[in-house]
């Protein structure tokens, strides 16, 4: 192969690396990332995303709201902010659109030629558009990034899960049986992509009679809570139906700001309180060892630990919560990928090593990976994990 043929490939790798670097830099400035998802459309996912983002920003958090629904972006309409445009900052960077001093948002809509433009996106195009939304747009320092993903488990949620591996999933459902079946699909998606679940919200849960103020259960109630209990997930609350939600969404006045005294706005406030405490709790779980994602270098086929870290290219990854293994996976580390980058991509919190070079151990622990040392490098990874859980439970 002559030089001319080789270069484009190299260049492409270089560009990918640059993009990855920019994405990582941006994400490191955002404390909590929440992907709002639902099994199917129409359950109120965008309504929840908008009201949660507004509610958090009203509590003085710095918030970003990212609409990754490339087919039907409706966040600008719901915010009443269709006229706001992207702006270039003095340093040349493009900033997310400023909605209020504490809230920025971004959607594909302002970038489309006309608001009704039919958009046909193929998977790879969606993937790169979403990555650009995160890497090329300056979000600045944020406490929360709320991501409104389209319903289902297609390209967009998958790209978000891969690009923002430490995003938490907030699953929105309605009380009917069919929606609850869809929730199970969303949960399976999270397990497959190893996304931690923040909890379940039941929207359109009961109706408060505007005349007598009493709740009426239009579509039954409580299914989401029961399911959360069954699956050991947090139930973050139920939002009652209020017909004014439709009107406020259509006219671009976020509901919690328009009708703050209504039971539905109060329910949103309660949801926001629970989201704040759940995100903090999930962060503490990692720091205090109740939640771990442990990587172990393994040989091929993965029978036992690979004692020599320089030889390892396969890693067994275990998700452990409160002493129980939730998910186990074996993943190949790409040949040229730095070990730290790989661990960050896997959102690993710990790695088990045998006699690691000091430089490597320092590098990993300086970057937030907790190192667990073993003196039994010939063990099967399952045994090492069971031993770790035993020690933790003592
Ligand atoms: P999704 O993003 O899941 O497709 P939307 O947020 O667009 O759903 O909501 C679908 C419709 O239901 C919208 O017209 C919205 O105004 C309405 N809606 C959502 N939540 C409520 C609620 N709690 N009470 C009344 N209407 C609601």
CSV table of C-alpha atoms in Angstrom, one decimal, residues 18-348:
chain,number,residue,atom,x,y,z
A,18,UNK,CA,-10.3,14.2,18.4
A,19,UNK,CA,-14.1,13.8,18.6
A,20,UNK,CA,-13.8,11.3,21.4
A,21,UNK,CA,-11.6,13.7,23.3
A,22,UNK,CA,-14.0,16.6,22.9
A,23,UNK,CA,-16.9,14.5,24.0
A,24,UNK,CA,-15.0,13.3,27.1
A,25,UNK,CA,-14.0,16.9,27.9
A,26,UNK,CA,-17.5,18.1,27.7
A,27,UNK,CA,-19.0,15.3,29.7
A,28,UNK,CA,-16.4,15.7,32.4
A,29,UNK,CA,-17.9,19.1,33.1
A,30,UNK,CA,-21.4,17.7,33.6
A,31,UNK,CA,-22.1,16.1,37.0
A,32,UNK,CA,-25.3,14.1,36.3
A,33,UNK,CA,-26.6,13.0,32.9
A,34,UNK,CA,-30.2,11.7,32.8
A,35,UNK,CA,-31.7,10.0,29.7
A,36,UNK,CA,-35.4,10.2,29.8
A,37,UNK,CA,-36.8,7.2,28.0
A,38,UNK,CA,-40.0,5.3,27.4
A,39,UNK,CA,-41.1,2.1,25.7
A,40,UNK,CA,-43.5,3.9,23.4
A,41,UNK,CA,-44.6,7.3,22.3
A,42,UNK,CA,-47.2,9.5,23.9
A,43,UNK,CA,-46.7,8.6,27.5
A,44,UNK,CA,-45.4,12.1,28.3
A,45,UNK,CA,-41.6,11.6,28.0
A,46,UNK,CA,-41.0,15.1,26.5
A,47,UNK,CA,-43.4,16.7,29.0
A,48,UNK,CA,-41.5,15.1,31.8
A,49,UNK,CA,-38.1,16.1,30.3
A,50,UNK,CA,-39.1,19.7,29.9
A,51,UNK,CA,-40.7,20.1,33.3
A,52,UNK,CA,-37.9,18.3,35.1
A,53,UNK,CA,-35.3,20.5,33.4
A,54,UNK,CA,-37.2,23.7,34.2
A,55,UNK,CA,-37.9,22.6,37.8
A,56,UNK,CA,-34.2,21.8,38.3
A,57,UNK,CA,-33.1,25.1,36.8
A,58,UNK,CA,-35.6,26.9,39.1
A,59,UNK,CA,-33.7,25.4,42.1
A,60,UNK,CA,-30.6,27.1,40.9
A,61,UNK,CA,-29.0,24.1,39.3
A,62,UNK,CA,-27.2,24.7,36.0
A,63,UNK,CA,-29.2,22.5,33.6
A,64,UNK,CA,-28.9,21.4,29.9
A,65,UNK,CA,-31.8,19.9,28.0
A,66,UNK,CA,-30.9,17.9,24.9
A,67,UNK,CA,-33.5,16.8,22.5
A,68,UNK,CA,-32.2,13.8,20.5
A,69,UNK,CA,-35.5,13.0,18.8
A,70,UNK,CA,-34.2,13.7,15.3
A,71,UNK,CA,-37.5,12.8,13.7
A,72,UNK,CA,-39.9,14.8,15.8
A,73,UNK,CA,-38.0,17.4,17.8
A,74,UNK,CA,-40.6,19.1,20.0
A,75,UNK,CA,-38.6,20.6,22.9
A,76,UNK,CA,-38.2,24.1,21.3
A,77,UNK,CA,-42.0,24.2,20.8
A,78,UNK,CA,-42.7,23.0,24.3
A,79,UNK,CA,-40.3,25.6,25.7
A,80,UNK,CA,-41.8,28.3,23.5
A,81,UNK,CA,-38.3,28.9,22.2
A,82,UNK,CA,-38.5,28.2,18.5
A,83,UNK,CA,-37.1,31.6,17.6
A,84,UNK,CA,-34.0,31.3,19.7
A,85,UNK,CA,-30.9,30.4,17.7
A,86,UNK,CA,-27.6,28.9,18.3
A,87,UNK,CA,-24.9,31.4,19.0
A,88,UNK,CA,-21.2,31.6,18.4
A,89,UNK,CA,-19.2,32.5,21.5
A,90,UNK,CA,-16.3,35.0,21.4
A,91,UNK,CA,-13.9,32.0,21.5
A,92,UNK,CA,-15.4,30.6,18.3
A,93,UNK,CA,-17.3,27.8,20.0
A,94,UNK,CA,-20.9,27.2,19.4
A,95,UNK,CA,-22.9,27.3,22.6
A,96,UNK,CA,-26.2,25.5,23.4
A,97,UNK,CA,-29.2,27.8,23.2
A,98,UNK,CA,-29.8,29.9,26.3
A,99,UNK,CA,-33.4,29.6,27.6
A,100,UNK,CA,-32.8,31.2,30.9
A,101,UNK,CA,-29.7,32.1,33.0
A,102,UNK,CA,-29.7,28.5,34.3
A,103,UNK,CA,-31.1,26.5,31.4
A,104,UNK,CA,-29.6,25.8,28.0
A,105,UNK,CA,-31.1,23.5,25.4
A,106,UNK,CA,-30.4,22.0,22.1
A,107,UNK,CA,-32.5,20.3,19.5
A,108,UNK,CA,-32.1,19.5,15.8
A,109,UNK,CA,-35.0,21.8,15.0
A,110,UNK,CA,-33.2,25.1,14.7
A,111,UNK,CA,-30.7,23.4,12.3
A,112,UNK,CA,-33.4,22.2,9.9
A,113,UNK,CA,-34.3,24.2,6.8
A,114,UNK,CA,-38.0,24.5,7.7
A,115,UNK,CA,-39.9,23.4,10.8
A,116,UNK,CA,-41.9,20.8,8.8
A,117,UNK,CA,-38.9,19.4,6.9
A,118,UNK,CA,-39.2,15.7,6.6
A,119,UNK,CA,-36.1,14.3,8.0
A,120,UNK,CA,-34.8,11.0,6.9
A,121,UNK,CA,-31.9,9.8,9.1
A,122,UNK,CA,-30.0,6.7,8.7
A,123,UNK,CA,-28.4,5.0,11.7
A,124,UNK,CA,-24.8,6.2,11.1
A,125,UNK,CA,-26.0,9.7,10.5
A,126,UNK,CA,-28.0,9.8,13.7
A,127,UNK,CA,-25.0,8.5,15.5
A,128,UNK,CA,-22.7,11.3,14.3
A,129,UNK,CA,-25.4,14.0,14.7
A,130,UNK,CA,-25.8,13.0,18.4
A,131,UNK,CA,-22.1,12.8,19.0
A,132,UNK,CA,-21.7,16.3,17.5
A,133,UNK,CA,-24.5,17.6,19.8
A,134,UNK,CA,-22.4,16.6,22.7
A,135,UNK,CA,-18.8,17.1,21.4
A,136,UNK,CA,-19.1,20.2,19.3
A,137,UNK,CA,-21.5,22.2,21.3
A,138,UNK,CA,-20.3,24.0,24.3
A,139,UNK,CA,-22.5,23.1,27.2
A,140,UNK,CA,-20.2,24.6,29.9
A,141,UNK,CA,-20.4,23.4,33.5
A,142,UNK,CA,-23.7,21.7,34.2
A,143,UNK,CA,-25.2,20.1,37.3
A,144,UNK,CA,-27.7,18.1,35.2
A,145,UNK,CA,-28.0,17.3,31.5
A,146,UNK,CA,-31.5,16.0,30.7
A,147,UNK,CA,-31.7,14.1,27.5
A,148,UNK,CA,-35.0,13.5,25.8
A,149,UNK,CA,-34.6,10.4,23.8
A,150,UNK,CA,-37.2,9.2,21.3
A,151,UNK,CA,-39.4,6.3,22.4
A,152,UNK,CA,-38.2,2.7,22.1
A,153,UNK,CA,-34.8,1.2,22.1
A,154,UNK,CA,-33.5,2.3,18.6
A,155,UNK,CA,-30.5,4.1,17.3
A,156,UNK,CA,-30.8,7.3,19.3
A,157,UNK,CA,-31.0,5.8,22.9
A,158,UNK,CA,-28.2,3.4,21.8
A,159,UNK,CA,-26.0,6.2,20.7
A,160,UNK,CA,-26.6,8.2,23.9
A,161,UNK,CA,-25.9,5.1,26.0
A,162,UNK,CA,-22.6,4.5,24.1
A,163,UNK,CA,-21.5,8.2,24.0
A,164,UNK,CA,-22.5,9.0,27.6
A,165,UNK,CA,-21.8,5.7,29.4
A,166,UNK,CA,-22.4,7.2,32.8
A,167,UNK,CA,-25.9,8.5,31.9
A,168,UNK,CA,-28.7,7.3,34.2
A,169,UNK,CA,-32.0,6.2,32.7
A,170,UNK,CA,-35.3,7.7,33.9
A,171,UNK,CA,-38.1,5.6,32.6
A,172,UNK,CA,-41.5,7.2,32.0
A,173,UNK,CA,-44.6,5.0,31.8
A,174,UNK,CA,-48.4,5.3,32.1
A,175,UNK,CA,-50.4,3.0,34.5
A,176,UNK,CA,-51.9,0.7,31.8
A,177,UNK,CA,-50.8,-2.8,31.4
A,178,UNK,CA,-49.4,-2.4,27.9
A,179,UNK,CA,-47.1,0.5,29.0
A,180,UNK,CA,-45.8,-1.7,31.7
A,181,UNK,CA,-44.8,-4.4,29.2
A,182,UNK,CA,-42.9,-1.6,27.4
A,183,UNK,CA,-41.1,-0.6,30.6
A,184,UNK,CA,-39.7,-4.1,30.8
A,185,UNK,CA,-38.2,-3.7,27.3
A,186,UNK,CA,-36.6,-0.4,28.4
A,187,UNK,CA,-35.2,-2.1,31.4
A,188,UNK,CA,-33.7,-4.9,29.3
A,189,UNK,CA,-32.2,-2.2,27.0
A,190,UNK,CA,-30.5,-0.6,30.1
A,191,UNK,CA,-29.2,-4.0,31.2
A,192,UNK,CA,-27.7,-4.6,27.8
A,193,UNK,CA,-26.1,-1.2,27.5
A,194,UNK,CA,-25.2,-1.3,31.2
A,195,UNK,CA,-26.9,2.0,31.9
A,196,UNK,CA,-27.9,2.4,35.6
A,197,UNK,CA,-31.6,3.1,36.1
A,198,UNK,CA,-32.5,6.1,38.2
A,199,UNK,CA,-36.1,5.0,38.5
A,200,UNK,CA,-39.6,4.9,37.1
A,201,UNK,CA,-42.1,7.7,36.8
A,202,UNK,CA,-45.8,7.0,36.3
A,203,UNK,CA,-47.3,9.8,34.2
A,204,UNK,CA,-51.0,10.4,33.6
A,205,UNK,CA,-51.6,8.7,36.8
A,206,UNK,CA,-55.1,9.6,38.0
A,207,UNK,CA,-57.0,12.8,37.3
A,208,UNK,CA,-57.7,15.5,39.8
A,209,UNK,CA,-61.3,16.7,39.3
A,210,UNK,CA,-61.1,20.4,38.7
A,211,UNK,CA,-64.5,20.9,40.4
A,212,UNK,CA,-64.2,18.9,43.6
A,213,UNK,CA,-60.4,18.5,43.7
A,214,UNK,CA,-60.8,14.7,44.3
A,215,UNK,CA,-58.6,12.2,42.4
A,216,UNK,CA,-60.3,10.0,39.8
A,217,UNK,CA,-58.3,7.0,38.5
A,218,UNK,CA,-58.8,7.2,34.8
A,219,UNK,CA,-56.3,4.6,33.6
A,220,UNK,CA,-56.0,2.8,36.9
A,221,UNK,CA,-53.1,3.8,39.1
A,222,UNK,CA,-50.1,2.3,40.8
A,223,UNK,CA,-48.9,-0.2,38.1
A,224,UNK,CA,-45.6,1.6,37.7
A,225,UNK,CA,-45.0,1.6,41.5
A,226,UNK,CA,-45.8,-2.2,41.7
A,227,UNK,CA,-43.5,-2.9,38.8
A,228,UNK,CA,-40.7,-0.8,40.3
A,229,UNK,CA,-41.1,-2.7,43.6
A,230,UNK,CA,-41.0,-6.1,41.8
A,231,UNK,CA,-37.9,-5.2,39.9
A,232,UNK,CA,-36.1,-3.5,42.8
A,233,UNK,CA,-36.1,-0.1,41.2
A,234,UNK,CA,-36.8,3.3,42.6
A,235,UNK,CA,-40.3,4.6,42.1
A,236,UNK,CA,-39.9,8.3,41.6
A,237,UNK,CA,-43.6,9.3,41.7
A,238,UNK,CA,-46.8,9.7,39.8
A,239,UNK,CA,-47.9,12.7,37.8
A,240,UNK,CA,-51.7,13.2,37.6
A,241,UNK,CA,-53.4,14.2,34.4
A,242,UNK,CA,-54.2,17.8,34.0
A,243,UNK,CA,-55.8,18.9,30.7
A,244,UNK,CA,-53.9,22.1,30.9
A,245,UNK,CA,-50.6,20.2,30.3
A,246,UNK,CA,-51.6,19.8,26.6
A,247,UNK,CA,-52.3,23.4,26.2
A,248,UNK,CA,-49.1,24.6,27.9
A,249,UNK,CA,-47.1,22.1,25.8
A,250,UNK,CA,-48.6,23.4,22.6
A,251,UNK,CA,-48.2,27.0,23.5
A,252,UNK,CA,-44.7,26.8,24.9
A,253,UNK,CA,-45.3,27.6,28.5
A,254,UNK,CA,-43.8,24.9,30.7
A,255,UNK,CA,-46.5,23.6,33.0
A,256,UNK,CA,-44.8,23.8,36.4
A,257,UNK,CA,-44.0,27.5,35.8
A,258,UNK,CA,-47.5,28.3,34.4
A,259,UNK,CA,-49.6,26.5,37.1
A,260,UNK,CA,-47.2,26.1,40.1
A,261,UNK,CA,-50.1,25.6,42.6
A,262,UNK,CA,-51.8,22.8,40.7
A,263,UNK,CA,-51.5,19.1,42.1
A,264,UNK,CA,-49.7,18.2,38.8
A,265,UNK,CA,-47.1,20.9,39.3
A,266,UNK,CA,-46.7,19.8,42.9
A,267,UNK,CA,-46.2,16.2,41.7
A,268,UNK,CA,-43.5,17.4,39.3
A,269,UNK,CA,-41.8,19.2,42.2
A,270,UNK,CA,-41.9,16.0,44.3
A,271,UNK,CA,-40.5,14.1,41.3
A,272,UNK,CA,-37.7,16.6,41.0
A,273,UNK,CA,-36.9,16.3,44.7
A,274,UNK,CA,-36.7,12.5,44.3
A,275,UNK,CA,-34.5,12.9,41.2
A,276,UNK,CA,-32.1,15.1,43.1
A,277,UNK,CA,-31.8,12.7,46.0
A,278,UNK,CA,-31.6,9.6,43.8
A,279,UNK,CA,-28.7,11.0,41.7
A,280,UNK,CA,-26.9,12.0,44.9
A,281,UNK,CA,-27.5,8.5,46.4
A,282,UNK,CA,-26.3,6.8,43.2
A,283,UNK,CA,-23.1,8.8,43.3
A,284,UNK,CA,-22.6,7.9,47.0
A,285,UNK,CA,-23.3,4.2,46.3
A,286,UNK,CA,-20.1,4.2,44.1
A,287,UNK,CA,-18.0,6.1,46.6
A,288,UNK,CA,-19.1,3.9,49.5
A,289,UNK,CA,-18.8,0.6,47.6
A,290,UNK,CA,-22.5,-0.3,47.5
A,291,UNK,CA,-22.3,-0.1,43.7
A,292,UNK,CA,-19.3,-1.4,41.8
A,293,UNK,CA,-18.5,-2.1,38.2
A,294,UNK,CA,-15.4,-4.3,38.4
A,295,UNK,CA,-13.2,-5.1,35.5
A,296,UNK,CA,-10.9,-8.2,35.6
A,297,UNK,CA,-8.3,-8.8,32.8
A,298,UNK,CA,-9.0,-12.4,31.6
A,299,UNK,CA,-7.4,-14.8,29.2
A,300,UNK,CA,-9.0,-16.1,26.0
A,301,UNK,CA,-11.3,-18.0,26.2
A,302,UNK,CA,-12.1,-16.3,29.5
A,303,UNK,CA,-11.4,-19.1,32.0
A,304,UNK,CA,-9.1,-17.3,34.4
A,305,UNK,CA,-7.6,-14.0,35.3
A,306,UNK,CA,-4.8,-12.8,33.1
A,307,UNK,CA,-2.0,-12.0,35.5
A,308,UNK,CA,0.1,-9.9,33.1
A,309,UNK,CA,-1.9,-6.7,32.4
A,310,UNK,CA,0.2,-6.0,29.3
A,311,UNK,CA,-1.0,-9.3,27.7
A,312,UNK,CA,-4.7,-8.7,28.5
A,313,UNK,CA,-7.1,-7.7,25.8
A,314,UNK,CA,-10.3,-9.3,27.2
A,315,UNK,CA,-12.0,-8.0,30.4
A,316,UNK,CA,-14.7,-9.6,32.4
A,317,UNK,CA,-17.0,-6.8,33.7
A,318,UNK,CA,-19.3,-7.3,36.7
A,319,UNK,CA,-22.0,-5.0,37.8
A,320,UNK,CA,-22.5,-5.5,41.6
A,321,UNK,CA,-25.1,-3.8,43.7
A,322,UNK,CA,-25.6,-4.4,47.4
A,323,UNK,CA,-23.6,-7.6,47.2
A,324,UNK,CA,-25.4,-9.1,44.2
A,325,UNK,CA,-24.1,-9.5,40.7
A,326,UNK,CA,-26.6,-7.8,38.4
A,327,UNK,CA,-24.8,-8.2,35.0
A,328,UNK,CA,-21.7,-10.0,33.8
A,329,UNK,CA,-20.1,-9.4,30.5
A,330,UNK,CA,-16.8,-10.2,28.7
A,331,UNK,CA,-15.5,-7.4,26.5
A,332,UNK,CA,-12.6,-7.1,24.2
A,333,UNK,CA,-10.5,-4.0,24.6
A,334,UNK,CA,-9.7,-2.5,21.2
A,335,UNK,CA,-6.0,-3.1,20.4
A,336,UNK,CA,-5.0,0.6,20.4
A,337,UNK,CA,-7.2,1.8,23.1
A,338,UNK,CA,-5.7,3.1,26.3
A,339,UNK,CA,-6.7,1.0,29.3
A,340,UNK,CA,-8.1,4.1,31.2
A,341,UNK,CA,-10.2,5.1,28.2
A,342,UNK,CA,-11.5,1.6,27.9
A,343,UNK,CA,-12.4,1.5,31.6
A,344,UNK,CA,-14.1,4.9,31.4
A,345,UNK,CA,-16.1,3.7,28.4
A,346,UNK,CA,-17.2,0.7,30.4
A,347,UNK,CA,-18.0,3.0,33.4
A,348,UNK,CA,-15.8,0.7,35.4
